[in-house]
């Protein structure tokens, strides 16, 4: 056995992996075939021939396929300035700054703009990148129950005379429940109590609002928030993310966001890919309408079997299973029925809320939805012991 595998740390890792296995929480890398129900390619752009051609042309025309350094050193190119200006117009904000990933955008933004005497009010179901960004900042945090406006207001009241700034951080569409934050009400509370708001639009970019501009812009509230984060790795079929806000915010992040300063830039051709995807997405109203239609169809049909889909109102439709084993068994059944789906278990979601997360795309048909519901209903009705208790009913 190599020396590296005969250490106390290695033994500890193996012990923890075995603990996950015993709890049915051990995760593996695997590619599952069938109708894809766990993709974030919401508009189906990942396989779009026009986008593929745009990437090929961009690579052929570029002077280099590597960026060669961070944007503050050798990695900058005019195309990034052009793209950020175009994306700002899309988001309806004065400026935007591109980061290499949504995770880098959220951690970079929050750790840069928050100070240790600030208070952050964070939704209880916020994404890990938002949670980690707050932790890195050292700011005091108040976790309010998911979308609970009364609890949020109570927290704002209790901290009305705090010495630092108060900042509310939320997603617009929540990645695991598929529901929406009450953004208008949150922003109203922020104005009333002198707080700022940061919104992560990851799952709304390209899918919600006029031309896919997201929920904040759809409500006309883009000038009432401190920052909006739009990702490129989901509906825009690329990678990276934009932090959108004021020109001062952009300049500040260039100088203070560690995940921007200390990261090698993406190659210039990727900027052309993101631009091409953005221009295609703007005109994909038919795909957005279809996505809304099939999501509504799936929720309605599942709920007829008294199955719990939480408060989903987007292209993300969870099917709650409660414990890990029922989620794994249902996922296995659906995989055998021709659907690519994975069970979502703790620690990705809270204990006791294991689920299947149906992440719908514009490529999925109504027939696919009907087949999915039929296969799910068959498993629920029969079950492994002939009892209808394989998933949580409402």
Coordinates of C-alpha atoms in Angstrom, one line a residue, residues 37 298 302 305 307 319 321 330 333-334 337 339 356 358 369-383 390-391:
X37 CA -34.3 15.5 -16.1
X298 CA -45.9 18.0 -14.4
X302 CA -48.1 14.7 -9.7
X305 CA -51.6 11.6 -6.9
X307 CA -47.5 13.9 -4.2
X319 CA -40.7 15.4 -5.8
X321 CA -39.3 11.5 -0.8
X330 CA -37.6 5.9 -7.1
X333 CA -37.0 2.9 -11.0
X334 CA -37.2 6.0 -13.2
X337 CA -38.0 3.5 -17.3
X339 CA -35.3 8.8 -17.5
X356 CA -36.0 13.8 -6.8
X358 CA -36.9 17.3 -11.9
X369 CA -44.0 14.4 -19.0
X370 CA -46.9 12.0 -19.2
X371 CA -44.6 9.0 -19.4
X372 CA -42.7 10.3 -16.3
X373 CA -45.8 10.7 -14.3
X374 CA -47.0 7.3 -15.3
X375 CA -43.7 5.7 -14.3
X376 CA -43.7 7.5 -11.0
X377 CA -47.3 6.6 -10.2
X378 CA -46.6 3.0 -11.0
X379 CA -43.7 2.9 -8.5
X380 CA -45.8 4.8 -5.8
X381 CA -48.8 2.5 -6.2
X382 CA -46.9 -0.7 -6.2
X383 CA -43.8 0.0 -4.1
X390 CA -42.5 5.3 -1.2
X391 CA -42.7 9.1 -1.4

